[in-house]
Amino acid sequence: MQNMDTAITANARFSSVNLGQHRSLNRELKQFASATLPYIMVAPSMIVFSVFILYPIGYMVYLSFFEWNMIGPKTFVGLDNFIGLIGDMEFWQVVSNSFQYTFFMVVFSVGFALPLAVYLKNKTKISSIMQSVIFTPHIVSLVSVAFIWMWLMDSDYGLLNYILKMAGISPVGWLDSPKVALFSLILVSVWKGIGYNTIILISAMQTIPAYLYEAASLDRAKKHTVFFKITLPMISPTLFFLTLMNMISAFKVFETVNIMTQGGPMNSTNTLVYNIYQYGFNFYKIGNASAIGVVLMAIIGVCTYLYFKVLNSRVYYR
């Protein structure tokens, strides 16, 4: 009888130990699953990001230290590709063109979109029609836009010069003059992008609480006071975002340059991305093209950092 009690007690202790181990194992499994689940969820995105973003960037940096024509063996040249760029006056003209294009494109594209958005923010039938009209260029293919504007800006048969002649003004070499060609490209980009910027700003304005305007109305605040004290601060995050996106997009302009001017006349419209294309696929100098790509990446990175450093503190976040 005593032996039987001892056996029962031993079995009970054994079951208790097993149950404790089982609960401990379940708890550890749950902690493991909880800890690894976020990594599993983001793994597909990280794989895609690594394959299509990180690897190309790393390979571009790697190639910038070599001389290679895409067929023969790579020859390590160290920093020669970068040193060659520093001493190349045409490259500095390309950098200058890119900065000019970016500055004026961002200023005009966002600067004109803001008053348009203020004017069109009210939900009326005319406002809706005008919003559709100004947004249409954004959905048109950039290639089509470029060909349309090439016809409009043709020196001999273009509509713009025809209108100037009718007004008694001398025709302009929109795409033929080194002094004008870059601003012609800026005009095309602003025309295409201003509708998108306007619609985004209108959407931001329509989220501003109505009671703010009602309070301003009770205080008999003037229109410019309402704009600078209520509207502008409330849409500042959207303005911040649009300016940044337009800046990065402008630095990467390629299609408009490739179709309308091919970097000419006299290198006046050549930009960094088009210069990469020239070195890579016209001259077959992959090392030089990669070095320019590294420079472009550094310029965008520095400009973005400075942009955040200077303006982020001025943005009002609700």
PDB file of C-alpha atoms in Angstrom:
ATOM      1  CA  MET A   1       0.000   0.000   0.000  1.00  0.00           C
ATOM      2  CA  GLN A   2       2.840   2.349   0.917  1.00  0.00           C
ATOM      3  CA  ASN A   3       4.577   1.504  -2.368  1.00  0.00           C
ATOM      4  CA  MET A   4       1.391   2.347  -4.297  1.00  0.00           C
ATOM      5  CA  ASP A   5       1.140   5.789  -2.570  1.00  0.00           C
ATOM      6  CA  THR A   6       4.788   6.451  -3.353  1.00  0.00           C
ATOM      7  CA  ALA A   7       4.199   5.598  -7.035  1.00  0.00           C
ATOM      8  CA  ILE A   8       1.127   7.868  -7.224  1.00  0.00           C
ATOM      9  CA  THR A   9       3.065  10.720  -5.626  1.00  0.00           C
ATOM     10  CA  ALA A  10       5.958  10.208  -8.039  1.00  0.00           C
ATOM     11  CA  ASN A  11       3.570  10.198 -11.021  1.00  0.00           C
ATOM     12  CA  ALA A  12       1.915  13.377  -9.778  1.00  0.00           C
ATOM     13  CA  ARG A  13       5.280  15.107  -9.421  1.00  0.00           C
ATOM     14  CA  PHE A  14       6.294  13.874 -12.903  1.00  0.00           C
ATOM     15  CA  SER A  15       3.052  15.173 -14.422  1.00  0.00           C
ATOM     16  CA  SER A  16       3.479  18.477 -12.644  1.00  0.00           C
ATOM     17  CA  VAL A  17       7.036  18.819 -13.964  1.00  0.00           C
ATOM     18  CA  ASN A  18       5.917  17.935 -17.518  1.00  0.00           C
ATOM     19  CA  LEU A  19       3.070  20.434 -17.351  1.00  0.00           C
ATOM     20  CA  GLY A  20       5.492  23.118 -16.156  1.00  0.00           C
ATOM     21  CA  GLN A  21       7.941  22.313 -18.945  1.00  0.00           C
ATOM     22  CA  HIS A  22       5.113  22.328 -21.485  1.00  0.00           C
ATOM     23  CA  ARG A  23       3.918  25.768 -20.339  1.00  0.00           C
ATOM     24  CA  SER A  24       7.494  27.050 -20.348  1.00  0.00           C
ATOM     25  CA  LEU A  25       7.990  25.720 -23.903  1.00  0.00           C
ATOM     26  CA  ASN A  26       4.742  27.329 -25.074  1.00  0.00           C
ATOM     27  CA  ARG A  27       5.768  30.623 -23.531  1.00  0.00           C
ATOM     28  CA  GLU A  28       9.166  30.493 -25.222  1.00  0.00           C
ATOM     29  CA  LEU A  29       7.546  29.640 -28.566  1.00  0.00           C
ATOM     30  CA  LYS A  30       5.161  32.566 -28.228  1.00  0.00           C
ATOM     31  CA  GLN A  31       8.018  34.917 -27.348  1.00  0.00           C
ATOM     32  CA  PHE A  32      10.029  33.608 -30.300  1.00  0.00           C
ATOM     33  CA  ALA A  33       7.065  34.050 -32.669  1.00  0.00           C
ATOM     34  CA  SER A  34       6.379  37.527 -31.296  1.00  0.00           C
ATOM     35  CA  ALA A  35      10.011  38.505 -31.750  1.00  0.00           C
ATOM     36  CA  THR A  36      10.427  37.075 -35.265  1.00  0.00           C
ATOM     37  CA  LEU A  37       7.027  37.966 -36.741  1.00  0.00           C
ATOM     38  CA  PRO A  38       7.971  41.600 -37.556  1.00  0.00           C
ATOM     39  CA  TYR A  39      11.076  40.413 -39.400  1.00  0.00           C
ATOM     40  CA  ILE A  40       9.063  37.852 -41.350  1.00  0.00           C
ATOM     41  CA  MET A  41       6.492  40.515 -42.277  1.00  0.00           C
ATOM     42  CA  VAL A  42       9.088  42.968 -43.616  1.00  0.00           C
ATOM     43  CA  ALA A  43      11.315  40.309 -45.202  1.00  0.00           C
ATOM     44  CA  PRO A  44       9.675  40.412 -48.690  1.00  0.00           C
ATOM     45  CA  SER A  45       9.994  44.194 -48.838  1.00  0.00           C
ATOM     46  CA  MET A  46      13.581  44.080 -47.626  1.00  0.00           C
ATOM     47  CA  ILE A  47      14.475  41.429 -50.213  1.00  0.00           C
ATOM     48  CA  VAL A  48      13.001  43.540 -53.027  1.00  0.00           C
ATOM     49  CA  PHE A  49      14.684  46.666 -51.617  1.00  0.00           C
ATOM     50  CA  SER A  50      18.030  44.891 -51.390  1.00  0.00           C
ATOM     51  CA  VAL A  51      17.857  43.408 -54.890  1.00  0.00           C
ATOM     52  CA  PHE A  52      16.566  46.447 -56.756  1.00  0.00           C
ATOM     53  CA  ILE A  53      17.946  49.344 -54.654  1.00  0.00           C
ATOM     54  CA  LEU A  54      20.879  48.406 -52.428  1.00  0.00           C
ATOM     55  CA  TYR A  55      22.614  46.043 -54.838  1.00  0.00           C
ATOM     56  CA  PRO A  56      22.499  48.434 -57.856  1.00  0.00           C
ATOM     57  CA  ILE A  57      23.776  51.283 -55.676  1.00  0.00           C
ATOM     58  CA  GLY A  58      26.599  49.147 -54.311  1.00  0.00           C
ATOM     59  CA  TYR A  59      27.492  47.866 -57.794  1.00  0.00           C
ATOM     60  CA  MET A  60      27.473  51.426 -59.177  1.00  0.00           C
ATOM     61  CA  VAL A  61      29.877  52.561 -56.464  1.00  0.00           C
ATOM     62  CA  TYR A  62      32.048  49.499 -57.193  1.00  0.00           C
ATOM     63  CA  LEU A  63      32.136  50.232 -60.945  1.00  0.00           C
ATOM     64  CA  SER A  64      33.063  53.868 -60.360  1.00  0.00           C
ATOM     65  CA  PHE A  65      36.558  52.681 -59.416  1.00  0.00           C
ATOM     66  CA  PHE A  66      37.043  50.788 -62.692  1.00  0.00           C
ATOM     67  CA  GLU A  67      37.507  51.460 -66.381  1.00  0.00           C
ATOM     68  CA  TRP A  68      35.137  49.195 -68.313  1.00  0.00           C
ATOM     69  CA  ASN A  69      33.380  49.199 -71.677  1.00  0.00           C
ATOM     70  CA  MET A  70      30.828  46.477 -70.784  1.00  0.00           C
ATOM     71  CA  ILE A  71      32.620  43.868 -72.945  1.00  0.00           C
ATOM     72  CA  GLY A  72      36.281  43.560 -71.958  1.00  0.00           C
ATOM     73  CA  PRO A  73      37.781  43.016 -68.515  1.00  0.00           C
ATOM     74  CA  LYS A  74      37.465  45.673 -65.832  1.00  0.00           C
ATOM     75  CA  THR A  75      40.595  47.700 -65.055  1.00  0.00           C
ATOM     76  CA  PHE A  76      40.916  49.115 -61.554  1.00  0.00           C
ATOM     77  CA  VAL A  77      41.745  52.831 -61.757  1.00  0.00           C
ATOM     78  CA  GLY A  78      41.021  53.939 -58.187  1.00  0.00           C
ATOM     79  CA  LEU A  79      39.787  57.520 -57.978  1.00  0.00           C
ATOM     80  CA  ASP A  80      40.846  58.437 -61.534  1.00  0.00           C
ATOM     81  CA  ASN A  81      37.226  58.621 -62.744  1.00  0.00           C
ATOM     82  CA  PHE A  82      36.365  61.146 -60.025  1.00  0.00           C
ATOM     83  CA  ILE A  83      39.588  63.127 -60.559  1.00  0.00           C
ATOM     84  CA  GLY A  84      38.798  63.255 -64.274  1.00  0.00           C
ATOM     85  CA  LEU A  85      35.375  64.743 -63.497  1.00  0.00           C
ATOM     86  CA  ILE A  86      36.892  67.445 -61.283  1.00  0.00           C
ATOM     87  CA  GLY A  87      39.090  68.653 -64.140  1.00  0.00           C
ATOM     88  CA  ASP A  88      36.358  68.455 -66.792  1.00  0.00           C
ATOM     89  CA  MET A  89      34.784  71.878 -67.429  1.00  0.00           C
ATOM     90  CA  GLU A  90      31.914  70.322 -69.398  1.00  0.00           C
ATOM     91  CA  PHE A  91      30.999  68.259 -66.338  1.00  0.00           C
ATOM     92  CA  TRP A  92      30.813  71.407 -64.186  1.00  0.00           C
ATOM     93  CA  GLN A  93      28.533  72.948 -66.791  1.00  0.00           C
ATOM     94  CA  VAL A  94      26.352  69.838 -66.496  1.00  0.00           C
ATOM     95  CA  VAL A  95      26.271  70.244 -62.698  1.00  0.00           C
ATOM     96  CA  SER A  96      25.363  73.912 -63.096  1.00  0.00           C
ATOM     97  CA  ASN A  97      22.591  73.026 -65.563  1.00  0.00           C
ATOM     98  CA  SER A  98      21.171  70.473 -63.115  1.00  0.00           C
ATOM     99  CA  PHE A  99      21.115  72.960 -60.234  1.00  0.00           C
ATOM    100  CA  GLN A 100      19.547  75.689 -62.379  1.00  0.00           C
ATOM    101  CA  TYR A 101      16.936  73.294 -63.723  1.00  0.00           C
ATOM    102  CA  THR A 102      16.106  71.992 -60.230  1.00  0.00           C
ATOM    103  CA  PHE A 103      15.924  75.418 -58.583  1.00  0.00           C
ATOM    104  CA  PHE A 104      13.667  77.065 -61.149  1.00  0.00           C
ATOM    105  CA  MET A 105      11.555  73.966 -61.701  1.00  0.00           C
ATOM    106  CA  VAL A 106      10.799  73.647 -57.965  1.00  0.00           C
ATOM    107  CA  VAL A 107      10.235  77.375 -57.435  1.00  0.00           C
ATOM    108  CA  PHE A 108       7.887  77.771 -60.397  1.00  0.00           C
ATOM    109  CA  SER A 109       6.115  74.428 -60.077  1.00  0.00           C
ATOM    110  CA  VAL A 110       5.288  74.747 -56.373  1.00  0.00           C
ATOM    111  CA  GLY A 111       5.144  78.564 -56.374  1.00  0.00           C
ATOM    112  CA  PHE A 112       2.488  78.720 -59.106  1.00  0.00           C
ATOM    113  CA  ALA A 113       0.573  75.742 -57.702  1.00  0.00           C
ATOM    114  CA  LEU A 114       0.000  77.459 -54.338  1.00  0.00           C
ATOM    115  CA  PRO A 115      -2.083  80.455 -55.554  1.00  0.00           C
ATOM    116  CA  LEU A 116      -3.887  78.166 -57.998  1.00  0.00           C
ATOM    117  CA  ALA A 117      -4.825  75.857 -55.124  1.00  0.00           C
ATOM    118  CA  VAL A 118      -6.062  78.804 -53.047  1.00  0.00           C
ATOM    119  CA  TYR A 119      -8.186  79.953 -55.982  1.00  0.00           C
ATOM    120  CA  LEU A 120      -9.585  76.499 -56.785  1.00  0.00           C
ATOM    121  CA  LYS A 121     -10.054  75.065 -53.301  1.00  0.00           C
ATOM    122  CA  ASN A 122     -13.783  75.849 -53.129  1.00  0.00           C
ATOM    123  CA  LYS A 123     -16.015  72.967 -54.243  1.00  0.00           C
ATOM    124  CA  THR A 124     -17.798  74.561 -57.211  1.00  0.00           C
ATOM    125  CA  LYS A 125     -18.527  73.242 -60.693  1.00  0.00           C
ATOM    126  CA  ILE A 126     -16.116  75.699 -62.331  1.00  0.00           C
ATOM    127  CA  SER A 127     -13.420  74.796 -59.831  1.00  0.00           C
ATOM    128  CA  SER A 128     -13.885  71.082 -60.572  1.00  0.00           C
ATOM    129  CA  ILE A 129     -13.626  71.687 -64.327  1.00  0.00           C
ATOM    130  CA  MET A 130     -10.484  73.799 -63.940  1.00  0.00           C
ATOM    131  CA  GLN A 131      -8.918  71.199 -61.653  1.00  0.00           C
ATOM    132  CA  SER A 132      -9.509  68.548 -64.327  1.00  0.00           C
ATOM    133  CA  VAL A 133      -8.009  70.804 -67.006  1.00  0.00           C
ATOM    134  CA  ILE A 134      -4.814  71.620 -65.140  1.00  0.00           C
ATOM    135  CA  PHE A 135      -4.383  68.016 -63.970  1.00  0.00           C
ATOM    136  CA  THR A 136      -4.628  66.592 -67.519  1.00  0.00           C
ATOM    137  CA  PRO A 137      -0.953  67.215 -68.456  1.00  0.00           C
ATOM    138  CA  HIS A 138       0.108  65.049 -65.507  1.00  0.00           C
ATOM    139  CA  ILE A 139      -1.582  61.949 -66.930  1.00  0.00           C
ATOM    140  CA  VAL A 140      -0.261  62.485 -70.456  1.00  0.00           C
ATOM    141  CA  SER A 141       2.850  60.530 -71.378  1.00  0.00           C
ATOM    142  CA  LEU A 142       6.022  62.583 -70.978  1.00  0.00           C
ATOM    143  CA  VAL A 143       7.087  61.498 -74.470  1.00  0.00           C
ATOM    144  CA  SER A 144       3.864  62.890 -75.949  1.00  0.00           C
ATOM    145  CA  VAL A 145       4.271  66.089 -73.954  1.00  0.00           C
ATOM    146  CA  ALA A 146       7.824  66.503 -75.242  1.00  0.00           C
ATOM    147  CA  PHE A 147       6.795  66.040 -78.891  1.00  0.00           C
ATOM    148  CA  ILE A 148       3.879  68.483 -78.516  1.00  0.00           C
ATOM    149  CA  TRP A 149       6.154  71.135 -77.054  1.00  0.00           C
ATOM    150  CA  MET A 150       8.808  70.504 -79.714  1.00  0.00           C
ATOM    151  CA  TRP A 151       6.195  71.435 -82.290  1.00  0.00           C
ATOM    152  CA  LEU A 152       5.040  74.472 -80.287  1.00  0.00           C
ATOM    153  CA  MET A 153       8.647  75.662 -79.846  1.00  0.00           C
ATOM    154  CA  ASP A 154       9.852  75.010 -83.383  1.00  0.00           C
ATOM    155  CA  SER A 155      11.824  78.053 -84.544  1.00  0.00           C
ATOM    156  CA  ASP A 156      10.295  78.128 -88.046  1.00  0.00           C
ATOM    157  CA  TYR A 157       6.854  76.552 -87.755  1.00  0.00           C
ATOM    158  CA  GLY A 158       6.104  76.622 -84.025  1.00  0.00           C
ATOM    159  CA  LEU A 159       2.912  78.155 -82.661  1.00  0.00           C
ATOM    160  CA  LEU A 160       4.755  80.203 -80.022  1.00  0.00           C
ATOM    161  CA  ASN A 161       6.919  82.015 -82.562  1.00  0.00           C
ATOM    162  CA  TYR A 162       3.883  82.492 -84.805  1.00  0.00           C
ATOM    163  CA  ILE A 163       2.094  84.280 -81.940  1.00  0.00           C
ATOM    164  CA  LEU A 164       5.204  86.376 -81.253  1.00  0.00           C
ATOM    165  CA  LYS A 165       5.384  87.377 -84.930  1.00  0.00           C
ATOM    166  CA  MET A 166       1.695  88.338 -84.855  1.00  0.00           C
ATOM    167  CA  ALA A 167       2.476  90.568 -81.855  1.00  0.00           C
ATOM    168  CA  GLY A 168       5.439  92.140 -83.676  1.00  0.00           C
ATOM    169  CA  ILE A 169       8.031  90.447 -81.472  1.00  0.00           C
ATOM    170  CA  SER A 170      11.134  88.763 -82.880  1.00  0.00           C
ATOM    171  CA  PRO A 171      10.957  84.945 -82.839  1.00  0.00           C
ATOM    172  CA  VAL A 172      12.821  83.077 -80.103  1.00  0.00           C
ATOM    173  CA  GLY A 173      15.064  80.054 -80.578  1.00  0.00           C
ATOM    174  CA  TRP A 174      13.292  78.126 -77.848  1.00  0.00           C
ATOM    175  CA  LEU A 175      15.325  74.965 -78.292  1.00  0.00           C
ATOM    176  CA  ASP A 176      18.111  76.323 -80.529  1.00  0.00           C
ATOM    177  CA  SER A 177      19.545  79.085 -78.360  1.00  0.00           C
ATOM    178  CA  PRO A 178      21.980  78.120 -75.545  1.00  0.00           C
ATOM    179  CA  LYS A 179      20.591  80.996 -73.475  1.00  0.00           C
ATOM    180  CA  VAL A 180      16.963  79.913 -73.737  1.00  0.00           C
ATOM    181  CA  ALA A 181      16.930  76.136 -74.246  1.00  0.00           C
ATOM    182  CA  LEU A 182      17.268  75.166 -70.562  1.00  0.00           C
ATOM    183  CA  PHE A 183      14.418  77.463 -69.546  1.00  0.00           C
ATOM    184  CA  SER A 184      12.294  75.995 -72.337  1.00  0.00           C
ATOM    185  CA  LEU A 185      12.744  72.580 -70.724  1.00  0.00           C
ATOM    186  CA  ILE A 186      11.886  74.070 -67.322  1.00  0.00           C
ATOM    187  CA  LEU A 187       8.720  75.540 -68.844  1.00  0.00           C
ATOM    188  CA  VAL A 188       7.679  72.115 -70.148  1.00  0.00           C
ATOM    189  CA  SER A 189       8.321  70.430 -66.788  1.00  0.00           C
ATOM    190  CA  VAL A 190       6.442  73.123 -64.867  1.00  0.00           C
ATOM    191  CA  TRP A 191       3.492  72.870 -67.271  1.00  0.00           C
ATOM    192  CA  LYS A 192       3.354  69.114 -66.773  1.00  0.00           C
ATOM    193  CA  GLY A 193       3.808  69.068 -62.996  1.00  0.00           C
ATOM    194  CA  ILE A 194       1.843  72.064 -61.815  1.00  0.00           C
ATOM    195  CA  GLY A 195      -1.522  70.287 -61.985  1.00  0.00           C
ATOM    196  CA  TYR A 196      -0.385  67.480 -59.686  1.00  0.00           C
ATOM    197  CA  ASN A 197       1.032  69.933 -57.153  1.00  0.00           C
ATOM    198  CA  THR A 198      -2.148  71.986 -57.246  1.00  0.00           C
ATOM    199  CA  ILE A 199      -4.427  69.006 -56.632  1.00  0.00           C
ATOM    200  CA  ILE A 200      -2.320  67.830 -53.695  1.00  0.00           C
ATOM    201  CA  LEU A 201      -2.373  71.309 -52.146  1.00  0.00           C
ATOM    202  CA  ILE A 202      -6.145  71.597 -52.657  1.00  0.00           C
ATOM    203  CA  SER A 203      -6.590  68.277 -50.850  1.00  0.00           C
ATOM    204  CA  ALA A 204      -4.462  69.563 -47.964  1.00  0.00           C
ATOM    205  CA  MET A 205      -6.460  72.795 -47.755  1.00  0.00           C
ATOM    206  CA  GLN A 206      -9.747  70.926 -47.649  1.00  0.00           C
ATOM    207  CA  THR A 207      -8.623  69.083 -44.499  1.00  0.00           C
ATOM    208  CA  ILE A 208      -8.175  72.324 -42.530  1.00  0.00           C
ATOM    209  CA  PRO A 209     -10.866  72.461 -39.789  1.00  0.00           C
ATOM    210  CA  ALA A 210     -13.627  74.919 -40.688  1.00  0.00           C
ATOM    211  CA  TYR A 211     -13.803  76.314 -37.155  1.00  0.00           C
ATOM    212  CA  LEU A 212     -10.414  77.987 -37.664  1.00  0.00           C
ATOM    213  CA  TYR A 213     -11.779  80.029 -40.567  1.00  0.00           C
ATOM    214  CA  GLU A 214     -14.994  80.702 -38.613  1.00  0.00           C
ATOM    215  CA  ALA A 215     -12.961  82.036 -35.681  1.00  0.00           C
ATOM    216  CA  ALA A 216     -10.923  84.207 -38.060  1.00  0.00           C
ATOM    217  CA  SER A 217     -14.149  85.485 -39.597  1.00  0.00           C
ATOM    218  CA  LEU A 218     -15.530  86.419 -36.161  1.00  0.00           C
ATOM    219  CA  ASP A 219     -12.299  88.294 -35.479  1.00  0.00           C
ATOM    220  CA  ARG A 220     -12.671  90.012 -38.868  1.00  0.00           C
ATOM    221  CA  ALA A 221      -9.206  88.880 -39.921  1.00  0.00           C
ATOM    222  CA  LYS A 222      -8.076  90.021 -43.357  1.00  0.00           C
ATOM    223  CA  LYS A 223      -7.546  87.541 -46.192  1.00  0.00           C
ATOM    224  CA  HIS A 224      -3.752  87.730 -46.178  1.00  0.00           C
ATOM    225  CA  THR A 225      -3.758  87.253 -42.384  1.00  0.00           C
ATOM    226  CA  VAL A 226      -5.959  84.170 -42.729  1.00  0.00           C
ATOM    227  CA  PHE A 227      -3.645  82.810 -45.415  1.00  0.00           C
ATOM    228  CA  PHE A 228      -0.381  83.358 -43.536  1.00  0.00           C
ATOM    229  CA  LYS A 229      -1.698  82.529 -40.044  1.00  0.00           C
ATOM    230  CA  ILE A 230      -4.005  79.589 -40.824  1.00  0.00           C
ATOM    231  CA  THR A 231      -3.791  78.201 -44.365  1.00  0.00           C
ATOM    232  CA  LEU A 232      -0.023  78.260 -44.864  1.00  0.00           C
ATOM    233  CA  PRO A 233       0.925  76.719 -41.475  1.00  0.00           C
ATOM    234  CA  MET A 234      -1.746  74.015 -41.815  1.00  0.00           C
ATOM    235  CA  ILE A 235      -0.547  72.926 -45.277  1.00  0.00           C
ATOM    236  CA  SER A 236       3.163  73.303 -44.461  1.00  0.00           C
ATOM    237  CA  PRO A 237       3.733  69.496 -44.191  1.00  0.00           C
ATOM    238  CA  THR A 238       2.274  69.066 -47.697  1.00  0.00           C
ATOM    239  CA  LEU A 239       4.370  71.933 -49.056  1.00  0.00           C
ATOM    240  CA  PHE A 240       7.425  70.398 -47.420  1.00  0.00           C
ATOM    241  CA  PHE A 241       6.700  67.030 -49.050  1.00  0.00           C
ATOM    242  CA  LEU A 242       5.954  68.477 -52.499  1.00  0.00           C
ATOM    243  CA  THR A 243       9.076  70.625 -52.541  1.00  0.00           C
ATOM    244  CA  LEU A 244      11.261  67.682 -51.575  1.00  0.00           C
ATOM    245  CA  MET A 245       9.715  65.346 -54.157  1.00  0.00           C
ATOM    246  CA  ASN A 246       9.928  67.976 -56.899  1.00  0.00           C
ATOM    247  CA  MET A 247      13.575  68.631 -56.034  1.00  0.00           C
ATOM    248  CA  ILE A 248      14.556  64.962 -56.246  1.00  0.00           C
ATOM    249  CA  SER A 249      12.533  64.487 -59.435  1.00  0.00           C
ATOM    250  CA  ALA A 250      14.139  67.548 -61.047  1.00  0.00           C
ATOM    251  CA  PHE A 251      17.657  66.311 -60.314  1.00  0.00           C
ATOM    252  CA  LYS A 252      16.754  63.058 -62.110  1.00  0.00           C
ATOM    253  CA  VAL A 253      15.275  64.640 -65.262  1.00  0.00           C
ATOM    254  CA  PHE A 254      16.071  62.598 -68.378  1.00  0.00           C
ATOM    255  CA  GLU A 255      13.201  62.031 -70.801  1.00  0.00           C
ATOM    256  CA  THR A 256      12.570  65.685 -71.608  1.00  0.00           C
ATOM    257  CA  VAL A 257      16.266  66.325 -72.268  1.00  0.00           C
ATOM    258  CA  ASN A 258      16.699  63.161 -74.308  1.00  0.00           C
ATOM    259  CA  ILE A 259      13.722  63.814 -76.575  1.00  0.00           C
ATOM    260  CA  MET A 260      13.799  67.595 -76.977  1.00  0.00           C
ATOM    261  CA  THR A 261      17.476  68.647 -77.001  1.00  0.00           C
ATOM    262  CA  GLN A 262      19.845  65.687 -76.428  1.00  0.00           C
ATOM    263  CA  GLY A 263      21.824  67.950 -74.113  1.00  0.00           C
ATOM    264  CA  GLY A 264      22.335  70.704 -76.725  1.00  0.00           C
ATOM    265  CA  PRO A 265      22.796  73.266 -77.992  1.00  0.00           C
ATOM    266  CA  MET A 266      26.418  73.600 -76.851  1.00  0.00           C
ATOM    267  CA  ASN A 267      25.851  71.416 -73.789  1.00  0.00           C
ATOM    268  CA  SER A 268      23.438  74.031 -72.389  1.00  0.00           C
ATOM    269  CA  THR A 269      20.697  71.539 -71.454  1.00  0.00           C
ATOM    270  CA  ASN A 270      22.862  68.585 -70.500  1.00  0.00           C
ATOM    271  CA  THR A 271      21.963  67.341 -67.014  1.00  0.00           C
ATOM    272  CA  LEU A 272      23.579  64.797 -64.715  1.00  0.00           C
ATOM    273  CA  VAL A 273      21.306  61.884 -65.581  1.00  0.00           C
ATOM    274  CA  TYR A 274      21.568  62.548 -69.316  1.00  0.00           C
ATOM    275  CA  ASN A 275      25.352  62.797 -68.879  1.00  0.00           C
ATOM    276  CA  ILE A 276      25.303  59.342 -67.252  1.00  0.00           C
ATOM    277  CA  TYR A 277      23.373  58.039 -70.252  1.00  0.00           C
ATOM    278  CA  GLN A 278      25.891  59.586 -72.663  1.00  0.00           C
ATOM    279  CA  TYR A 279      28.914  58.073 -70.931  1.00  0.00           C
ATOM    280  CA  GLY A 280      27.237  54.712 -70.432  1.00  0.00           C
ATOM    281  CA  PHE A 281      25.487  54.089 -73.748  1.00  0.00           C
ATOM    282  CA  ASN A 282      27.085  56.494 -76.240  1.00  0.00           C
ATOM    283  CA  PHE A 283      30.744  56.390 -75.152  1.00  0.00           C
ATOM    284  CA  TYR A 284      30.621  52.986 -73.378  1.00  0.00           C
ATOM    285  CA  LYS A 285      32.568  54.352 -70.402  1.00  0.00           C
ATOM    286  CA  ILE A 286      30.773  52.619 -67.555  1.00  0.00           C
ATOM    287  CA  GLY A 287      33.307  53.717 -64.932  1.00  0.00           C
ATOM    288  CA  ASN A 288      32.813  57.403 -65.778  1.00  0.00           C
ATOM    289  CA  ALA A 289      29.040  56.967 -65.891  1.00  0.00           C
ATOM    290  CA  SER A 290      29.097  55.267 -62.489  1.00  0.00           C
ATOM    291  CA  ALA A 291      31.281  58.038 -61.037  1.00  0.00           C
ATOM    292  CA  ILE A 292      28.759  60.643 -62.220  1.00  0.00           C
ATOM    293  CA  GLY A 293      26.006  58.496 -60.698  1.00  0.00           C
ATOM    294  CA  VAL A 294      27.831  58.520 -57.357  1.00  0.00           C
ATOM    295  CA  VAL A 295      28.189  62.311 -57.574  1.00  0.00           C
ATOM    296  CA  LEU A 296      24.485  62.669 -58.346  1.00  0.00           C
ATOM    297  CA  MET A 297      23.568  60.444 -55.409  1.00  0.00           C
ATOM    298  CA  ALA A 298      25.811  62.507 -53.119  1.00  0.00           C
ATOM    299  CA  ILE A 299      24.298  65.788 -54.354  1.00  0.00           C
ATOM    300  CA  ILE A 300      20.735  64.580 -53.763  1.00  0.00           C
ATOM    301  CA  GLY A 301      21.705  63.210 -50.340  1.00  0.00           C
ATOM    302  CA  VAL A 302      23.372  66.457 -49.237  1.00  0.00           C
ATOM    303  CA  CYS A 303      20.546  68.629 -50.590  1.00  0.00           C
ATOM    304  CA  THR A 304      17.942  66.449 -48.863  1.00  0.00           C
ATOM    305  CA  TYR A 305      19.853  66.611 -45.566  1.00  0.00           C
ATOM    306  CA  LEU A 306      20.181  70.398 -45.779  1.00  0.00           C
ATOM    307  CA  TYR A 307      16.528  70.692 -46.733  1.00  0.00           C
ATOM    308  CA  PHE A 308      15.461  68.747 -43.629  1.00  0.00           C
ATOM    309  CA  LYS A 309      17.966  70.599 -41.462  1.00  0.00           C
ATOM    310  CA  VAL A 310      16.785  74.051 -42.516  1.00  0.00           C
ATOM    311  CA  LEU A 311      13.053  73.657 -43.096  1.00  0.00           C
ATOM    312  CA  ASN A 312      11.815  70.719 -41.011  1.00  0.00           C
ATOM    313  CA  SER A 313      11.656  72.826 -37.831  1.00  0.00           C
ATOM    314  CA  ARG A 314       9.434  75.346 -39.635  1.00  0.00           C
ATOM    315  CA  VAL A 315       6.804  72.760 -40.528  1.00  0.00           C
ATOM    316  CA  TYR A 316       3.691  72.672 -38.360  1.00  0.00           C
ATOM    317  CA  TYR A 317       2.551  69.110 -37.610  1.00  0.00           C
ATOM    318  CA  ARG A 318      -0.918  68.668 -36.157  1.00  0.00           C
TER     319      ARG A 318
END
